[in-house]
Each structure stands twice: as structure tokens, then as C-alpha cells.
XYZ file of C-alpha atoms in Angstrom:
601
model
C 0.000 0.000 0.000
C 1.430 3.378 -0.924
C 2.145 5.788 -3.677
C 4.778 3.688 -5.332
C 3.510 0.188 -4.522
C 1.165 -1.927 -6.589
C 0.394 -2.069 -10.283
C -1.461 0.639 -12.076
C -4.812 -0.366 -13.552
C -4.258 -1.329 -17.158
C -6.624 -0.153 -19.874
C -7.461 -1.795 -23.162
C -7.879 1.402 -25.147
C -4.542 3.002 -25.863
C -2.796 4.909 -28.590
C -3.292 8.267 -30.307
C -7.014 7.816 -30.971
C -7.849 7.234 -27.335
C -5.697 10.139 -26.193
C -7.547 12.453 -28.577
C -10.893 11.284 -27.223
C -9.595 11.652 -23.680
C -8.513 15.267 -24.083
C -11.579 16.230 -26.103
C -13.734 14.801 -23.305
C -11.750 16.703 -20.679
C -12.042 19.943 -22.660
C -15.803 19.404 -22.959
C -16.040 18.878 -19.200
C -14.025 22.039 -18.471
C -16.167 24.163 -20.808
C -19.369 22.578 -19.491
C -18.316 23.285 -15.908
C -17.781 26.946 -16.715
C -21.061 27.384 -18.605
C -23.095 25.569 -15.954
C -21.843 28.000 -13.314
C -22.189 31.148 -15.419
C -25.199 31.080 -17.747
C -27.892 30.856 -15.062
C -26.241 33.577 -12.970
C -25.616 36.294 -15.562
C -28.863 38.148 -14.849
C -28.370 37.689 -11.090
C -24.845 39.100 -10.921
C -24.701 41.690 -13.710
C -27.675 43.984 -13.113
C -28.151 47.440 -14.653
C -24.433 48.053 -14.987
C -23.721 46.815 -11.456
C -21.903 43.708 -10.248
C -23.883 42.115 -7.405
C -21.729 39.475 -5.759
C -23.115 36.362 -4.119
C -23.092 35.485 -0.445
C -21.520 37.507 2.345
C -17.760 36.961 2.305
C -17.583 37.814 -1.402
C -18.401 41.423 -0.549
C -15.602 41.591 1.995
C -13.120 40.112 -0.461
C -14.122 42.868 -2.867
C -13.664 45.405 -0.058
C -10.102 44.036 0.230
C -9.749 44.222 -3.552
C -10.829 47.885 -3.495
C -8.053 48.550 -1.013
C -5.538 46.450 -2.963
C -6.161 48.423 -6.153
C -5.044 51.599 -4.360
C -2.163 50.080 -2.390
C -1.007 47.176 -4.584
C 1.010 45.111 -3.792
C 0.954 46.097 -0.111
C -1.682 44.003 1.696
C -4.145 45.237 4.271
C -3.259 43.425 7.505
C -5.371 45.497 9.926
C -8.909 46.618 9.144
C -10.640 49.176 11.333
C -13.971 48.218 9.744
C -13.700 44.519 10.574
C -14.487 44.616 14.284
C -16.464 47.365 16.009
C -15.228 49.543 17.594
C -11.529 48.653 17.838
C -10.841 47.081 14.448
C -9.131 43.740 13.906
C -6.220 42.022 12.249
C -7.232 40.257 9.066
C -7.904 36.529 9.164
C -8.165 36.424 5.384
C -4.947 35.616 3.545
C -4.076 37.875 0.601
C -3.834 35.783 -2.587
C -7.364 36.475 -3.852
C -7.015 40.191 -3.078
C -3.685 40.283 -4.890
C -5.141 38.618 -7.978
C -8.175 40.904 -8.225
C -6.347 44.008 -7.023
C -3.515 43.361 -9.463
C -5.919 43.445 -12.391
C -7.509 46.597 -10.993
C -4.161 48.312 -10.506
C -3.360 47.486 -14.151
C -6.520 49.297 -15.280
C -8.870 46.373 -15.881
C -12.480 46.154 -14.669
C -11.609 44.197 -11.553
C -15.231 43.806 -10.404
C -16.082 41.796 -13.522
C -12.844 39.822 -13.229
C -13.594 39.126 -9.572
C -17.048 37.812 -10.460
C -15.608 35.410 -13.040
C -12.782 34.005 -10.910
C -14.934 31.309 -9.186
C -16.314 29.670 -12.363
C -12.954 29.947 -14.148
C -11.053 28.297 -11.284
C -13.902 25.803 -10.809
C -13.579 24.805 -14.457
C -9.778 24.529 -14.240
C -10.194 22.322 -11.151
C -11.392 19.555 -13.460
C -7.846 19.183 -14.813
C -6.164 18.112 -11.532
C -9.204 15.963 -10.702
C -8.799 14.130 -13.999
C -5.024 13.797 -13.674
C -5.318 12.546 -10.084
C -7.962 9.987 -11.053
C -5.861 8.899 -14.012
C -2.709 8.573 -11.916
C -4.293 6.685 -9.030
C -6.806 4.567 -10.938
C -7.344 4.974 -14.698
C -8.166 7.502 -17.406
C -11.817 6.515 -17.419
C -12.013 6.968 -13.653
C -10.500 10.436 -14.072
C -12.994 11.523 -16.741
C -16.031 10.179 -14.882
C -14.810 11.758 -11.627
C -14.792 15.134 -13.397
C -18.343 14.605 -14.664
C -19.544 13.704 -11.167
C -17.763 16.698 -9.624
C -19.345 19.000 -12.219
C -22.956 18.092 -11.525
C -23.151 17.402 -7.782
C -25.207 20.291 -6.304
C -23.183 20.741 -3.135
C -20.802 23.247 -1.606
C -18.271 23.037 -4.447
C -20.890 23.887 -7.067
C -22.274 26.751 -4.991
C -18.882 28.282 -4.219
C -17.795 28.183 -7.856
C -20.846 30.064 -9.149
C -20.409 33.340 -10.978
C -20.107 36.121 -8.407
C -19.200 33.896 -5.433
C -15.872 35.688 -5.118
C -14.477 33.899 -2.100
C -11.171 32.204 -1.353
C -12.706 28.735 -1.050
C -12.464 27.841 -4.726
C -8.764 28.772 -4.667
C -8.348 26.522 -1.619
C -9.851 23.540 -3.389
C -7.862 24.109 -6.570
C -4.480 24.455 -4.886
C -5.204 21.631 -2.436
C -5.701 19.121 -5.220
C -2.907 20.506 -7.368
C -0.643 20.055 -4.321
C -1.806 16.487 -3.774
C -1.384 15.734 -7.486
C 2.218 16.967 -7.518
C 3.019 15.056 -4.321
C 1.683 11.875 -5.911
C 3.716 12.562 -9.049
C 6.861 13.316 -7.030
C 6.735 10.145 -4.931
C 5.764 7.804 -7.754
C 8.336 9.158 -10.184
C 10.981 10.085 -7.575
C 11.338 13.446 -9.286
C 12.257 16.516 -7.252
C 10.788 18.847 -9.868
C 7.329 17.664 -8.844
C 8.250 18.140 -5.178
C 9.201 21.738 -5.975
C 5.911 22.206 -7.848
C 4.065 20.728 -4.849
C 5.832 23.214 -2.575
C 4.829 26.158 -4.757
C 1.238 24.929 -4.873
C 1.204 24.427 -1.093
C 2.518 27.967 -0.747
C -0.281 29.342 -2.930
C -2.784 27.274 -0.940
C -1.400 28.786 2.269
C -1.625 32.303 0.839
C -5.270 31.598 -0.039
C -6.558 30.488 3.360
C -5.622 31.117 6.972
C -6.642 27.529 7.827
C -3.865 26.112 5.670
C -2.596 23.931 8.520
C -5.558 21.631 7.842
C -3.919 20.348 4.650
C -0.539 20.086 6.366
C -2.234 18.057 9.111
C -3.564 15.608 6.500
C -0.182 15.353 4.795
C 1.688 14.824 8.078
C -0.699 12.051 9.149
C -0.279 10.397 5.744
C 3.490 10.824 5.816
C 3.863 9.185 9.233
C 1.705 6.205 8.236
C 3.410 5.914 4.831
C 6.856 6.221 6.423
C 6.314 3.387 8.881
C 4.630 1.245 6.232
C 7.580 1.681 3.864
C 10.087 1.173 6.671
C 8.369 -2.032 7.772
C 8.272 -3.334 4.182
C 11.895 -2.461 3.578
C 11.076 0.266 1.043
C 13.377 3.291 1.040
C 11.997 6.289 2.909
C 14.709 8.671 1.742
C 12.958 10.284 -1.212
C 9.582 10.296 0.548
C 11.045 12.224 3.471
C 13.314 14.603 1.598
C 10.721 15.499 -1.056
C 8.132 16.403 1.592
C 10.740 18.366 3.534
C 11.520 20.301 0.355
C 7.837 20.930 -0.442
C 7.057 22.059 3.116
C 10.109 24.346 3.180
C 9.130 26.079 -0.068
C 5.568 26.620 1.115
C 6.655 28.043 4.483
C 9.120 30.373 2.754
C 6.319 31.632 0.495
C 3.929 32.259 3.386
C 6.481 33.437 5.949
C 6.974 37.043 4.761
C 3.233 37.707 4.898
C 2.954 36.214 8.395
C 5.859 38.333 9.613
C 4.372 41.443 7.986
C 1.045 40.974 9.762
C 2.724 40.124 13.058
C 1.347 36.596 13.209
C 1.376 34.688 16.465
C 4.660 33.017 17.381
C 2.628 29.846 17.896
C 1.621 29.830 14.233
C 5.196 30.462 13.100
C 6.577 27.788 15.437
C 4.140 25.186 14.141
C 4.989 26.115 10.559
C 8.699 25.626 11.157
C 8.043 22.442 13.135
C 6.171 20.942 10.192
C 9.364 21.051 8.128
C 11.294 19.018 10.685
C 8.805 16.165 11.064
C 9.720 14.330 7.817
C 13.354 15.389 8.075
C 13.598 14.329 11.717
C 12.045 10.908 11.180
C 14.347 10.225 8.260
C 17.476 11.263 10.174
C 16.378 9.124 13.116
C 15.964 6.115 10.805
C 19.497 6.709 9.504
C 20.903 6.942 13.021
C 19.052 3.983 14.555
C 19.564 1.018 12.253
C 17.963 -1.734 14.315
C 14.274 -1.976 13.398
C 12.834 -2.671 16.842
C 14.951 0.036 18.416
C 13.872 2.508 15.735
C 10.178 1.858 16.369
C 10.699 2.317 20.112
C 12.764 5.462 19.546
C 10.132 6.914 17.220
C 7.360 6.168 19.693
C 9.407 7.770 22.446
C 10.062 10.898 20.390
C 6.349 11.233 19.567
C 5.304 10.794 23.209
C 7.961 13.233 24.422
C 6.820 15.709 21.773
C 3.180 15.447 22.862
C 3.968 15.661 26.592
C 6.426 18.481 25.978
C 3.748 20.368 24.108
C 1.243 19.855 26.921
C 3.530 20.914 29.789
C 6.122 23.254 28.285
C 4.392 24.731 25.228
C 0.721 24.669 26.257
C -0.178 27.473 23.844
C 0.852 25.288 20.894
C -1.008 22.284 22.299
C -4.183 24.312 22.855
C -3.820 25.897 19.409
C -3.820 22.415 17.875
C -6.803 21.237 19.915
C -8.789 24.394 19.157
C -7.969 24.102 15.448
C -9.192 20.503 15.297
C -12.325 21.437 17.230
C -12.997 24.294 14.795
C -12.710 21.888 11.864
C -14.665 18.926 13.167
C -17.244 20.234 15.631
C -20.175 22.334 14.488
C -23.175 20.383 15.709
C -24.843 23.212 17.634
C -23.947 26.012 15.242
C -26.794 28.351 14.247
C -24.885 28.986 11.005
C -26.067 26.605 8.288
C -22.616 25.913 6.843
C -21.299 25.118 10.321
C -24.021 22.563 11.089
C -23.339 18.855 10.858
C -24.064 16.810 7.743
C -27.044 14.556 8.372
C -28.530 12.015 5.958
C -30.852 14.519 4.274
C -28.100 17.071 3.722
C -25.743 14.397 2.386
C -28.287 13.079 -0.110
C -29.336 16.545 -1.287
C -25.740 17.668 -1.771
C -24.127 14.502 -3.121
C -26.954 12.160 -4.085
C -26.171 8.486 -4.614
C -22.437 9.115 -5.164
C -22.082 9.921 -1.452
C -22.990 6.349 -0.579
C -21.191 4.733 -3.514
C -18.038 6.550 -2.411
C -17.932 4.378 0.705
C -17.836 1.369 -1.598
C -14.909 2.945 -3.416
C -13.170 3.666 -0.121
C -13.701 0.053 0.973
C -12.176 -1.251 -2.259
C -9.283 1.198 -1.991
C -8.519 -0.092 1.515
C -9.043 -3.746 0.621
C -6.869 -3.587 -2.483
C -4.267 -1.346 -0.867
C -4.685 1.124 -3.680
C -3.122 4.239 -2.189
C -2.497 5.385 1.352
C -2.797 9.091 0.605
C -6.243 8.812 -0.987
C -7.438 6.628 1.910
C -6.203 8.874 4.723
C -7.265 12.041 2.937
C -10.754 10.570 2.347
C -11.271 9.453 5.934
C -10.215 12.832 7.351
C -12.318 14.842 4.886
C -15.394 12.656 5.413
C -15.093 13.105 9.180
C -14.647 16.866 8.829
C -17.677 17.200 6.536
C -19.888 15.172 8.841
C -18.882 17.593 11.600
C -19.445 20.717 9.467
C -21.082 20.720 6.064
C -18.914 23.647 4.902
C -16.096 21.194 4.076
C -18.268 19.760 1.342
C -16.284 21.704 -1.223
C -13.399 19.321 -0.449
C -15.578 16.246 -0.060
C -17.154 16.658 -3.510
C -13.833 15.822 -5.178
C -13.284 12.921 -2.811
C -16.781 11.558 -3.514
C -16.305 11.995 -7.265
C -13.025 10.056 -7.364
C -14.133 7.217 -5.083
C -17.530 6.844 -6.773
C -15.963 6.757 -10.219
C -13.462 4.155 -9.038
C -16.226 2.053 -7.489
C -18.395 2.152 -10.623
C -15.634 0.904 -12.904
C -14.582 -1.749 -10.397
C -18.180 -2.994 -10.310
C -18.039 -3.131 -14.107
C -15.122 -5.547 -13.864
C -17.220 -7.928 -11.791
C -19.743 -8.644 -14.567
C -19.403 -10.371 -17.920
C -17.495 -8.390 -20.564
C -20.515 -8.511 -22.883
C -22.640 -6.483 -20.460
C -19.889 -4.486 -18.749
C -20.560 -1.149 -20.435
C -24.314 -1.539 -20.145
C -23.977 -2.091 -16.396
C -21.543 0.812 -15.991
C -23.809 3.129 -17.998
C -26.889 2.207 -15.962
C -25.051 2.732 -12.673
C -23.765 6.129 -13.850
C -27.222 7.293 -14.941
C -28.962 6.182 -11.763
C -26.149 7.625 -9.642
C -26.433 11.097 -11.132
C -30.143 11.248 -11.949
C -31.353 12.146 -8.422
C -28.942 15.112 -8.355
C -29.892 16.689 -11.691
C -32.870 18.629 -10.349
C -30.819 20.124 -7.536
C -28.054 21.006 -9.995
C -30.467 22.868 -12.280
C -31.982 24.755 -9.337
C -28.585 25.711 -7.950
C -27.331 26.881 -11.344
C -30.087 29.514 -11.462
C -30.476 30.238 -7.732
C -31.417 33.807 -6.796
C -28.771 36.161 -5.508
C -28.625 36.823 -1.771
C -28.572 40.590 -1.898
C -31.763 42.383 -2.952
C -32.278 45.724 -4.648
C -33.697 46.953 -1.363
C -30.494 46.142 0.481
C -28.274 47.590 -2.223
C -30.188 50.875 -2.393
C -30.397 51.148 1.398
C -26.645 50.816 1.833
C -25.883 53.266 -0.963
C -28.242 55.704 0.789
C -26.367 55.151 4.059
C -23.025 55.789 2.361
C -24.204 59.016 0.733
C -26.384 60.447 3.512
C -24.771 59.556 6.827
C -21.875 61.569 8.301
C -18.367 60.058 8.062
C -17.515 57.557 10.772
C -13.831 58.494 10.668
C -11.698 61.540 9.975
C -9.319 59.499 7.790
C -10.103 57.435 4.692
C -10.264 54.111 6.506
C -11.766 52.309 3.518
C -8.888 53.026 1.118
C -6.130 53.711 3.618
C -3.624 51.083 4.675
C -3.737 49.716 8.224
C -5.158 52.906 9.794
C -6.338 52.816 13.400
C -8.986 55.298 14.525
C -11.980 55.000 16.831
C -15.314 55.363 14.982
C -17.580 58.287 15.844
C -20.697 56.095 15.807
C -21.853 52.568 15.035
C -24.164 50.895 12.527
C -26.143 48.015 14.016
C -27.146 45.171 11.725
C -27.537 41.417 11.945
C -24.159 39.762 11.390
C -25.132 38.223 8.010
C -25.184 41.680 6.465
C -22.026 43.140 7.978
C -19.821 42.620 4.930
C -22.441 44.255 2.702
C -22.380 47.283 5.003
C -18.585 47.476 4.864
C -18.308 47.336 1.099
C -21.402 49.212 -0.088
C -21.901 51.746 2.716
C -18.187 51.959 3.609
C -19.170 51.922 7.269
C -18.078 49.787 10.226
C -20.953 47.508 11.322
C -21.211 46.207 14.854
C -20.951 42.606 13.652
C -20.206 40.635 10.509
C -19.636 37.015 9.411
C -15.931 37.198 10.308
C -16.334 38.725 13.788
C -19.717 38.572 15.476
C -18.817 41.502 17.681
C -17.276 41.336 21.123
C -20.119 43.179 22.850
C -23.038 40.981 21.815
C -24.865 43.845 20.113
C -26.382 41.380 17.631
C -28.575 40.114 20.505
C -30.429 43.410 20.238
C -32.783 42.114 17.532
C -34.242 39.100 19.347
C -34.487 40.855 22.720
C -37.963 40.552 24.202
C -38.180 44.104 25.525
C -36.925 47.536 24.528
C -35.047 47.800 27.823
C -33.187 44.534 27.241
C -32.335 45.539 23.681
C -30.962 48.891 24.832
C -28.765 47.165 27.405
C -27.014 45.172 24.685
C -25.937 48.316 22.845
C -25.298 50.553 25.838
C -22.137 52.615 25.421
C -21.554 51.555 21.799
C -22.787 54.820 20.226
C -25.156 53.013 17.878
C -26.549 55.700 15.598
C -28.142 53.664 12.801
C -30.051 50.386 13.021
C -30.885 48.342 9.918
C -33.746 45.833 10.013
C -35.060 43.693 7.174
C -37.930 41.262 6.675
C -35.599 38.248 6.563
C -34.741 38.790 10.219
C -38.439 38.405 10.996
C -38.908 35.394 8.745
C -36.336 32.740 7.870
C -33.531 34.048 10.060
C -35.431 34.509 13.308
C -35.006 30.924 14.612
C -31.227 31.481 14.537
C -31.641 34.771 16.382
C -33.755 33.051 19.014
C -31.212 30.241 19.408
C -28.350 32.677 19.947
C -30.392 34.545 22.582
C -31.272 31.225 24.276
C -34.990 31.873 23.810
C -37.454 29.026 24.236
C -41.145 28.863 23.434
C -43.402 29.515 20.477
C -41.165 30.945 17.752
C -43.901 33.154 16.301
C -44.774 34.643 19.686
C -41.094 35.300 20.360
C -40.724 36.968 16.984
C -43.770 39.206 17.427
C -42.452 40.320 20.812
C -38.900 40.909 19.599
C -37.201 44.282 19.287
C -36.676 43.667 15.563
C -40.420 43.175 15.006
C -41.403 46.195 17.087
C -38.830 48.368 15.375
C -39.684 47.262 11.851
C -43.363 47.995 12.391
C -42.822 51.378 14.071
C -43.687 50.409 17.638
C -40.588 51.877 19.337
C -40.062 55.529 20.229
C -36.698 57.218 19.813
C -35.889 55.452 16.536
C -36.617 57.595 13.488
C -37.159 55.955 10.107
C -34.707 57.626 7.704
C -34.647 55.182 4.786
C -37.149 52.672 3.471
C -36.637 50.273 0.587
C -38.496 47.046 -0.273
C -37.933 44.758 2.707
C -35.281 46.964 4.371
C -35.566 49.879 6.812
C -32.905 52.099 8.371
C -33.570 53.877 11.666
C -31.584 56.642 13.358
C -31.511 56.683 17.156
C -32.219 59.991 18.863
C -29.927 59.432 21.849
C -27.215 57.543 20.016
C -24.313 59.171 21.882
C -25.356 57.504 25.138
């Protein structure tokens, strides 16, 4: 079992004709992926000369792009708008901002380019999926895996739609490019692929602040692969040195940005420590030649490392535990993407392939196909069950394992009916997902005209929050003169469109709990939550009173009839003009803005 052990699956169709068909099919899949994510969204994203981005984080990434256009290539590492009232260091890594801001600084329409990045990268993702499937299994498995990944209506599809300008699609792309190059490097014992893997890992790390998740997967795989190879008498030299090289390159690429933003020493220490895990194990194996003694020495080093972390470097130990908890545990989250993946969610997002993938995983384990694909799959499946947000990784995993399983099933029947059986299984695997795919391809945008117009009004008609140009300035610190209260879902819209600092947003809920204002069951309770925050403007919309209110009630620990709680809430009373001291200053369809009379208190 391993990257270099075992025979590759042989295929009957070979030669120039098959290769032409193979690449034509891949090109068709790439183009189809792009069109499926663009055509149904054109009238949702490009509206009356405007670019209306999807979701919440997309708007903040464009806020960062606005700043990058002015200050390129210097990144924004502290944003006064991100956390009210004191500002916050950025958790977002800069690659996406650099890409969009670079085009803007060169004079291109960076809003349009930003809108197209998700479907373009989503389409290009099909190439590493195909190459990985081809390398690990067969060409046919690679092509079918791409087709499955294209049509599954889950997180990957959603986050690669036109206008969903978020870093997630870059994460997925560079994750699987990194894995592909690691597979190539180990199988071919070629350092050029290890260097390419390091560059890709570096770009992955510059895309997402949670980059240690991928390093965690790779370290777990490396340790298992190392001991497997060592036990079997297979050289561990290239395995260890190639990963050391790849990790070193990636850390060197990310390091300057971390130093610039003043990243925690814990983060930097872990990053450097990652480099020495493969190097250290290899050097230990060279020093301790006796097998039994080496296993005991390795176990001792691991135990000493864990105990040392617990007692002498507790901040690193707690950082690791908190990081794993953040990845795997989301069962009680009021945020939909942070909730766990139950049976209904799994079937709606992945259809039959979700269940067939377990068959593929079983066969991969039984036939000792590849340790990396097995360990990666198990970790990603566990993470996605804990939080459905990781579905944009799992989709690729499901696609590869399902495709592998289908063609392996085809080998179990008579050759005369093989392709008929495979075709039937493919059709019935994908058929239940087609409706969801069509609906998702043309899903309505999140932001409404009412919200857009309300925030433009706020930008143009409210007094400046700051004396300096916080929005376009670089890393400026200044206390705001007043606050804008809104439910956290809308905070990034407020930042980008109104150019104002909201009290909460999807990145930072707000340290003072002001978001509890809306579900409060009395005016007095609501006022207590915002006391001393200088809240001048309050924005309320119908969604808070409808689909979002159960989440508001959960966060406020309210129990009872949800409709009675809603009708007694501060949001309801305010929206329907039942509260004195809040003057209606802007009204758009479904959205109202109020100005408090005694906002300085």
C-alpha cells in the first residue's frame, strides 16, 4: 500500500485515438463546468451596470480588492472596519485580493474579473481531478470523476458560481494541485514535482488562513506511509526529503506575509516544526539502524513531543486542539454551513455518489490502492460530517471514489454487459442530483435591490464615521464616531457598499453581543445590549423576521413559540414602528434604516 507500490490499472484502449478522445472529453467537461456555473447567474450578478456578488464573504473580499487596487502590492493586515469599535487584524490571507487588485491596478475592470474568478477556477479544477484519477486509478475513472464533480449540487458547485468571489475555490484548486504533484513526485521520484508541490502548497497557504488543515492531513499520511515503507523495507529517503523540500518552499512563500502581519509566534513555530517532522524521522531512521529500536525510539520521540507540548508549550497544544475542534465540531452552530451533515443534507448535496463513495473507499482499503487517498478521504469525510462547509473538499473525494467504485463494479460482470452495467449505474447515480443542480445553477442572488439601495443611501447620507479614509487607507487605526447596528449576516455588505463599520459581521460577530439586540424581548433589554456603543443607525429587514429569526432566538437562548417570540422581539417592534426614539430615515423594499435619537449615550 502506498504511492509507489502496486500495479497501475491497465486499460485496453490506448494509442493516439484514445488520447484524442480523452482530451476532447476533458475539454468538454471544463467548458461545461464553466457554462453551468455562469449562464444561469448572468442576470443575477450583472444587473443594470452593477456587479452584485453572491453570499456575504464575497463582498468583503471585494472590499479588500478595493483597497488592494489603491495600495497594490501592499496588503491590508489590519482593518478598522472589521471589528467594532476597535478594528481587527485580518484573518483572510491575501492571494485572492492580490489577484483581483492586481488586475484593478493594471486598469482592468476588476469587479467583472472578480465575479468570473470562481467559475474559471472551478472549471480549471477539473484538470487536476482528472489527472489525479488517471494517476491513481485509470483515465476513465479520471474523466467520470470530473463529470460527477461537475454536476453534484453541493458546496463546491455553490462556491464556484459566478459572483461567489471567495477564497474557497482557490483553496480547493491548490489543495488538489498540491496532492497531485506530491503523488507525481513520490511515484516518479522526481524533485521537480516536489518543488511544484511546494509552490502549490505555498499558494494554498496564501489563499486560506486555515492552511494547517492540509498540512495536518499530509503529516498524518506521511507518518503512516513512512512506517509502512520502513516495515516493508522500502526506502523512505525520497519520501522524506521530497516532503521536507515541499514544506520548506511553502513556508518560505507564506512566511513574509505572516511576519508582515505580526502573526502569532505559535503559528510560526508550528509552521517551522512541520518542516522538521519528515526530516527528523528520516534522520532518526538513519541513526538507529535496528528496526525494533527505531520503532521504540520513534514512539518515544512522539510521546515526548506530545507531553512536551502539553507541559512546556501549552499554547501550541491548545492551538492544535482548538484548530481541530474548529474543523470537526459544528453540531450546535446556528450557522447553516457550520451545522453537521445529516442524511438529508448528504443526499441533497451529493446524491447516490455519497454512498457509492464508501464502496470505493472500501475497495481502496481492501486492495491497498493508495495510502494518501485513503487517509485524505477518511479525514475529509469526518470533517464534513462535523461541518457541512467542508463539502467543497468532499465533492472531489466523492467523485473520485464513486468513479473508481463504478468501474470496479463493471469488472465484476461479464465483458458482454460491462458497459451496459456501468452506464446504468452512472445514470442512476447522477439522476437524483440533476434537479438540484439545475436549481442551484439559477439560484437567486442573496442581496436584494432593497439592500443595495439602502446601503448606498447610508453611504451618501450619513456623516463620516472616521476623519481618515479608513476604507482606502492602509492599516489605519482610529476610533469610529458612531456605530451601525445590523444582523451579522449583512455586515460585509455594510462594509463594502456603505463603507461603514458595522457592529458585527460574518468574520467577527462583535465582542459586545450587540447582535442580541434584535431578538431581545423588551426595549429595555435591547438597549442594554448596545449601551455605550454609540449606535446611531439600526438596519432591520424582513428576513430577520422570517427565515432568520429561529437562529436569532437560538443565539439569545430563547425558548417557546417561535412566532410569539418573533412578534415580541425588538426587531419586530422596530420594523413595524412600535418603538419611540428610533426615526425611520430610509425605506426600501424589505429593508428599513432607523436613526436613534440618543445615540451618543
